[in-house]
Each structure stands twice: as C-alpha cells, then as structure tokens.
Amino acid sequence: MRRRLSVIILVLLILISLNGCYYGPQMPLSGVWKSDTPNMYVYVNMPDPFNPREHYTYERTSGEIFYQDGTNVRVDINGKFGQLMIAKYSNDISTTFEEILYEGTIKWRSKESENDTLVLIIEEGDIDGYTEIELKRVGDGVFYKEYLTQDEIYPTNALTNEYDISELKEYFEIGGEKQTISEVNERFPIELTRSNGYTVYKVKEGGYYYVFWERPWSEIGDEDENNEPSVYSTLYLSEQYRDEEIFDEIEAGSSTAADVLNIDPYAEMIYQNEKLCSYSYLNAYEVLRIEYSFSGDIGEADTLTVMEKRIYDRRNAPAKLSSLLLIDIPVKPFDAAE
C-alpha cells in the first residue's frame, strides 16, 4: 500500500510539472531591460508594431541583440517556469517559436521584493562568448508621455488641426537633422500618437500624414530628455487607394529602385535575411513587395536592379507602414468606389 501511494505521488508530481503548475522564475511583467555585456535590450509587453489589429494591441516580450561584429538580430523571448527560449523575431502572432537561437534558464539575482536584476543563463550556444547575461531594468517602456493617446480613438474624433501637404513635406522631407518629438510638437502640435510608434496629422487636401518614430521605446528612463524619439520616416495617404497598375512599368531585370522611388517616394527599403526589398502601400490590406539584386555593398538607388514584384500582406510586412491601425487609414469616398 505504501509503495502504491509513493507511485501515485510520483505520477502526480510528473503530471504537475508537465502541465505547467510548477512556477519557477518568470520574465518580468513590464518595462525595458538592458545588458551592456553583451549589448542587449529586452522590451517586455511591448505593443507589437508589426501586428496591428483594430482595437487591439498584441503584447509580447521581444528585444534586440547587438553582436560584436556589428550585426544585430531582433528576437522573441519566452521565460516561463524557469526555462528560457530566445528565437528570431516573428511577424506572426504565435505562441510557438519557429527558429530558436538560444535555450537555457532564467533566475533573479536580486531579492524577490526588488526584482531589478534578471539573469539569462544560455545553455545552448553563447552570445559573443557570454553564457550568463545580467539584465537591469532601465525604463518603463513607452516614452511618449503626454503625446500618447488611446489606440481606440478614431482620428476623425481626435484631430482638430489640419495642414497643407506642402508644409508637412517641407518640414519633414527636405534634408537636415532628424527632429525630436518635442521639436515636432512645437511646429505641428501633436494630437494623436499611437502606441504602435507613429503620429497622425490631418491633411487639408484629404487623407492623413504619418510620422513614424525611431526609438519610440524608452531605453533609459522616461525622464531622460536625451532619450526622445526622433523622426524615422513619413508617409502620406490620400483617400484614393493606389492601384498596383501604376507599377506596371517596373520590370524585372531592367528597372531600378530609382524608378520605383519616382513612382512612390515613400517606398520603404528593408534589408532582411540577406534580401533587399522595398514595400509600397497599395491599400489597407496589401503592399507591393519588390526585391532587388545588388553586389557587395548596397549602393545608390539607380544601382539596385529589380528582381521580382509580388503582392504582400500589409499587416505582416516587415516595414513601418505595416504598423498603421485600420482606423487610421483614410476611406475611399463612395462616389469614387467604381
């Protein structure tokens, strides 16, 4: 009887561990975490800029590793029940990792009441020779402060000012240093900023003008004025949806990136997975993805030859324009639908 009871207890313990009822160290619930050796940032519960959903913000634990050779990789991180998995960042909303880079365990070095030093122990591989990485909490997340507005508000209800497209282009698109969010606010008062990382302006000629921010997430602390986001890129969309036919003259083997930029000056160039592609807005759900060939270093636009064109899901494109919420995309007038 005693032996039978021992076997039952052992089986119960195994089942408990398999069903996740053992709660070991967890990843922190929020904030920005940083390691200097190696150089690594972790954003916990960061709204995902690559997976916008209407009235919904997907939260995830992600970050970036900067290697000694100058390369970097965006990563997803899972640290539950004491187990650690670091994988390449995925554009898909998924609870599973497709390409795991590192595995190991996690623990807290500080007292549980403080929780200010998180330790990643890499057991499969290493990061620039480090197998034990200490992460310190350095910020609360979004920097925007008073500029942040709830994502549920429609731009038609939030935007009271409107601007000529010419004055917006002159300020944001003609050379000079990148403006900070406070500098932009002085010239064009900010009324609507999304947690996905962009600000929206209403255009007199119709549509919206979008300013995408570089470093929208606080890496040091919300009170550090030197950590302000700066302008990364811009985009203008009128109510008239663009048709892919305007790119018909772009041909593989002969056209260049310069030709594409002549048609779409807002085309976003992305180098990822050893491929160079541009993404051009077509409509609320589609972009045109154009892949280019190049040899050696990436040169000027007229040296990049078009290899392939194809339609791509806007919401899964690895580009800033994929972060636009559906409620922020101007609607084509009914009389222009035909």
Short mmCIF file of C-alpha atoms in Angstrom, two decimals, residues 57-297:
data_model
loop_
_atom_site.label_atom_id
_atom_site.label_comp_id
_atom_site.label_asym_id
_atom_site.label_seq_id
_atom_site.Cartn_x
_atom_site.Cartn_y
_atom_site.Cartn_z
CA THR A 57 -2.65 45.70 -29.25
CA TYR A 58 -0.71 42.48 -29.27
CA GLU A 59 1.72 42.23 -26.37
CA ARG A 60 4.90 40.25 -26.43
CA THR A 61 8.34 40.01 -24.86
CA SER A 62 10.84 40.92 -27.54
CA GLY A 63 14.21 42.57 -27.84
CA GLU A 64 17.36 43.05 -29.84
CA ILE A 65 20.86 41.61 -29.62
CA PHE A 66 23.78 43.69 -30.96
CA TYR A 67 26.76 41.46 -31.78
CA GLN A 68 30.42 42.47 -31.63
CA ASP A 69 30.79 42.11 -35.40
CA GLY A 70 28.30 44.94 -35.92
CA THR A 71 25.31 42.78 -36.81
CA ASN A 72 22.12 42.63 -34.82
CA VAL A 73 19.01 40.47 -34.59
CA ARG A 74 15.51 41.12 -33.27
CA VAL A 75 14.31 38.34 -31.01
CA ASP A 76 11.27 36.98 -29.24
CA ILE A 77 11.87 35.77 -25.69
CA ASN A 78 9.98 33.25 -23.61
CA GLY A 79 10.92 32.81 -19.97
CA LYS A 80 8.38 30.76 -18.05
CA PHE A 81 8.72 28.17 -15.30
CA GLY A 82 12.43 28.92 -15.19
CA GLN A 83 13.01 27.87 -18.80
CA LEU A 84 14.42 30.30 -21.39
CA MET A 85 13.99 30.33 -25.15
CA ILE A 86 15.24 33.09 -27.47
CA ALA A 87 14.14 32.94 -31.10
CA LYS A 88 14.29 35.12 -34.17
CA TYR A 89 11.58 37.76 -34.12
CA SER A 90 8.47 36.59 -35.94
CA ASN A 91 5.96 38.80 -37.71
CA ASP A 92 3.25 36.29 -36.91
CA ILE A 93 1.18 36.23 -33.75
CA SER A 94 2.16 32.82 -32.45
CA THR A 95 2.77 31.08 -29.16
CA THR A 96 5.45 28.86 -30.68
CA PHE A 97 8.96 29.62 -31.82
CA GLU A 98 9.87 28.78 -35.40
CA GLU A 99 13.65 29.26 -35.19
CA ILE A 100 15.13 29.00 -31.71
CA LEU A 101 18.52 30.70 -31.37
CA TYR A 102 19.30 30.05 -27.69
CA GLU A 103 17.95 27.94 -24.85
CA GLY A 104 18.64 27.91 -21.15
CA THR A 105 17.18 29.04 -17.85
CA ILE A 106 16.39 32.30 -16.07
CA LYS A 107 16.73 33.46 -12.49
CA TRP A 108 16.59 36.60 -10.38
CA ARG A 109 19.89 37.69 -8.86
CA SER A 110 18.31 40.30 -6.59
CA LYS A 111 15.82 39.74 -3.80
CA GLU A 112 12.34 38.83 -4.92
CA SER A 113 10.97 42.08 -3.48
CA GLU A 114 13.37 44.14 -5.63
CA ASN A 115 13.38 42.19 -8.90
CA ASP A 116 15.85 44.55 -10.57
CA THR A 117 18.41 42.07 -11.94
CA LEU A 118 17.30 39.29 -14.26
CA VAL A 119 19.85 36.66 -15.26
CA LEU A 120 19.65 34.75 -18.55
CA ILE A 121 21.70 31.55 -18.50
CA ILE A 122 22.46 30.39 -22.05
CA GLU A 123 22.94 26.62 -22.17
CA GLU A 124 22.65 26.10 -25.92
CA GLY A 125 25.22 28.34 -27.64
CA ASP A 126 26.54 31.69 -26.43
CA ILE A 127 26.19 35.38 -27.26
CA ASP A 128 29.62 36.79 -28.10
CA GLY A 129 31.14 34.35 -25.63
CA TYR A 130 28.71 35.13 -22.80
CA THR A 131 26.61 32.33 -21.37
CA GLU A 132 25.33 34.30 -18.36
CA ILE A 133 23.72 37.66 -19.07
CA GLU A 134 22.53 40.15 -16.45
CA LEU A 135 19.66 42.43 -17.45
CA LYS A 136 18.95 45.59 -15.45
CA ARG A 137 15.64 47.40 -15.55
CA VAL A 138 16.23 50.79 -17.22
CA GLY A 139 12.80 52.13 -18.15
CA ASP A 140 9.06 51.73 -18.10
CA GLY A 141 8.51 51.36 -21.81
CA VAL A 142 6.81 53.98 -23.93
CA PHE A 143 8.50 57.38 -23.87
CA TYR A 144 5.66 59.39 -25.35
CA LYS A 145 4.42 60.84 -22.03
CA GLU A 146 1.74 63.43 -22.81
CA TYR A 147 1.84 62.59 -26.53
CA LEU A 148 0.35 59.11 -26.10
CA THR A 149 -3.34 58.75 -26.90
CA GLN A 150 -5.53 55.69 -26.51
CA ASP A 151 -5.49 53.47 -29.57
CA GLU A 152 -9.30 53.16 -29.60
CA ILE A 153 -9.89 56.82 -30.52
CA TYR A 154 -10.74 57.44 -34.18
CA PRO A 155 -8.61 60.13 -35.89
CA THR A 156 -11.77 61.95 -37.01
CA ASN A 157 -12.61 62.45 -33.34
CA ALA A 158 -9.09 63.31 -32.21
CA LEU A 159 -7.67 65.61 -34.92
CA THR A 160 -8.78 69.24 -34.81
CA ASN A 161 -5.92 70.81 -36.80
CA GLU A 162 -5.22 70.26 -40.49
CA TYR A 163 -2.21 71.21 -42.58
CA ASP A 164 -1.28 71.72 -46.22
CA ILE A 165 0.59 68.70 -47.53
CA SER A 166 3.24 71.07 -48.91
CA GLU A 167 4.14 72.45 -45.47
CA LEU A 168 4.31 68.98 -43.96
CA LYS A 169 6.60 67.75 -46.73
CA GLU A 170 8.79 70.85 -46.50
CA TYR A 171 9.34 70.34 -42.78
CA PHE A 172 9.74 66.56 -42.65
CA GLU A 173 11.14 65.55 -46.03
CA ILE A 174 13.72 68.16 -47.03
CA GLY A 175 17.16 67.29 -45.61
CA GLY A 176 18.52 68.44 -42.29
CA GLU A 177 18.85 66.62 -38.98
CA LYS A 178 16.16 64.35 -37.67
CA GLN A 179 13.69 66.21 -35.49
CA THR A 180 12.83 65.01 -31.99
CA ILE A 181 9.28 64.51 -30.85
CA SER A 182 9.33 67.72 -28.78
CA GLU A 183 10.68 69.73 -31.74
CA VAL A 184 7.97 68.35 -33.97
CA ASN A 185 5.34 69.18 -31.37
CA GLU A 186 6.45 72.82 -31.34
CA ARG A 187 5.96 73.15 -35.10
CA PHE A 188 2.99 70.81 -35.58
CA PRO A 189 1.19 70.23 -32.25
CA ILE A 190 0.73 66.51 -31.71
CA GLU A 191 -2.87 65.45 -31.20
CA LEU A 192 -2.76 61.73 -31.91
CA THR A 193 0.11 59.31 -31.35
CA ARG A 194 -0.37 55.57 -31.47
CA SER A 195 1.40 53.06 -29.25
CA ASN A 196 2.47 51.32 -32.48
CA GLY A 197 5.04 54.10 -32.95
CA TYR A 198 3.62 56.88 -35.13
CA THR A 199 1.80 60.23 -35.04
CA VAL A 200 -1.11 61.14 -37.32
CA TYR A 201 -1.82 64.56 -38.90
CA LYS A 202 -4.89 65.58 -40.90
CA VAL A 203 -4.15 66.93 -44.38
CA LYS A 204 -6.21 69.78 -45.93
CA GLU A 205 -6.06 68.16 -49.35
CA GLY A 206 -7.51 64.99 -47.87
CA GLY A 207 -6.13 61.96 -46.07
CA TYR A 208 -3.54 61.67 -43.34
CA TYR A 209 0.19 62.25 -42.94
CA TYR A 210 2.06 59.82 -40.69
CA VAL A 211 5.30 60.41 -38.80
CA PHE A 212 7.00 57.18 -37.70
CA TRP A 213 9.28 57.45 -34.70
CA GLU A 214 12.73 55.99 -34.21
CA ARG A 215 13.31 54.65 -30.71
CA PRO A 216 9.72 55.06 -29.52
CA TRP A 217 10.55 52.84 -26.56
CA SER A 218 12.35 54.23 -23.53
CA GLU A 219 15.76 52.58 -23.16
CA ILE A 220 16.96 54.52 -20.14
CA GLY A 221 14.01 56.17 -18.44
CA ASP A 222 11.02 58.32 -19.20
CA GLU A 223 12.64 61.38 -17.63
CA ASP A 224 15.79 61.31 -19.74
CA GLU A 225 15.29 64.10 -22.29
CA ASN A 226 18.19 62.81 -24.40
CA ASN A 227 16.23 59.63 -24.99
CA GLU A 228 13.48 61.29 -27.01
CA PRO A 229 12.20 59.51 -30.09
CA SER A 230 13.22 61.15 -33.36
CA VAL A 231 11.62 61.06 -36.80
CA TYR A 232 12.36 57.79 -38.60
CA SER A 233 10.23 58.16 -41.75
CA THR A 234 6.98 59.63 -43.04
CA LEU A 235 4.08 58.57 -45.24
CA TYR A 236 1.18 60.38 -46.90
CA LEU A 237 -2.05 58.60 -47.84
CA SER A 238 -4.99 60.30 -49.51
CA GLU A 239 -8.47 58.83 -49.69
CA GLN A 240 -7.71 57.47 -53.16
CA TYR A 241 -6.32 53.96 -52.88
CA ARG A 242 -3.33 53.26 -55.07
CA ASP A 243 -3.71 50.62 -57.73
CA GLU A 244 -0.89 48.19 -58.42
CA GLU A 245 -1.19 49.03 -62.11
CA ILE A 246 0.83 52.21 -61.58
CA PHE A 247 3.81 49.89 -61.08
CA ASP A 248 3.25 48.07 -64.41
CA GLU A 249 6.18 49.90 -65.99
CA ILE A 250 8.52 48.45 -63.36
CA GLU A 251 10.09 45.39 -64.96
CA ALA A 252 12.43 42.78 -63.56
CA GLY A 253 15.93 42.93 -64.97
CA SER A 254 15.76 46.49 -66.26
CA SER A 255 14.05 48.79 -63.76
CA THR A 256 15.87 50.06 -60.69
CA ALA A 257 14.99 51.25 -57.21
CA ALA A 258 15.25 54.80 -58.53
CA ASP A 259 12.38 54.06 -60.91
CA VAL A 260 10.32 52.72 -58.02
CA LEU A 261 11.03 55.80 -55.89
CA ASN A 262 9.95 58.04 -58.75
CA ILE A 263 6.54 56.37 -58.58
CA ASP A 264 6.44 56.01 -54.81
CA PRO A 265 8.78 58.34 -52.89
CA TYR A 266 7.58 56.73 -49.64
CA ALA A 267 8.66 53.21 -50.62
CA GLU A 268 10.37 51.72 -47.60
CA MET A 269 13.62 49.85 -48.21
CA ILE A 270 14.23 46.91 -45.88
CA TYR A 271 17.29 44.67 -45.74
CA GLN A 272 16.37 41.40 -44.05
CA ASN A 273 17.52 37.80 -44.31
CA GLU A 274 20.17 38.85 -46.87
CA LYS A 275 17.49 40.28 -49.16
CA LEU A 276 16.88 43.91 -50.07
CA CYS A 277 13.23 44.75 -50.71
CA SER A 278 11.02 47.81 -50.92
CA TYR A 279 7.45 47.95 -49.70
CA SER A 280 4.91 50.30 -51.30
CA TYR A 281 1.41 50.90 -49.96
CA LEU A 282 -1.44 49.68 -52.19
CA ASN A 283 -4.47 49.54 -49.88
CA ALA A 284 -5.47 48.77 -46.31
CA TYR A 285 -4.55 45.11 -46.70
CA GLU A 286 -1.86 44.97 -49.38
CA VAL A 287 1.57 46.33 -50.22
CA LEU A 288 3.77 45.78 -53.24
CA ARG A 289 6.99 43.99 -52.34
CA ILE A 290 9.87 44.49 -54.79
CA GLU A 291 13.11 42.57 -54.39
CA TYR A 292 16.40 43.96 -55.73
CA SER A 293 19.72 42.46 -56.75
CA PHE A 294 22.98 44.05 -55.68
CA SER A 295 26.62 43.08 -55.42
CA GLY A 296 28.81 43.89 -52.46
CA ASP A 297 27.70 46.94 -50.54
#
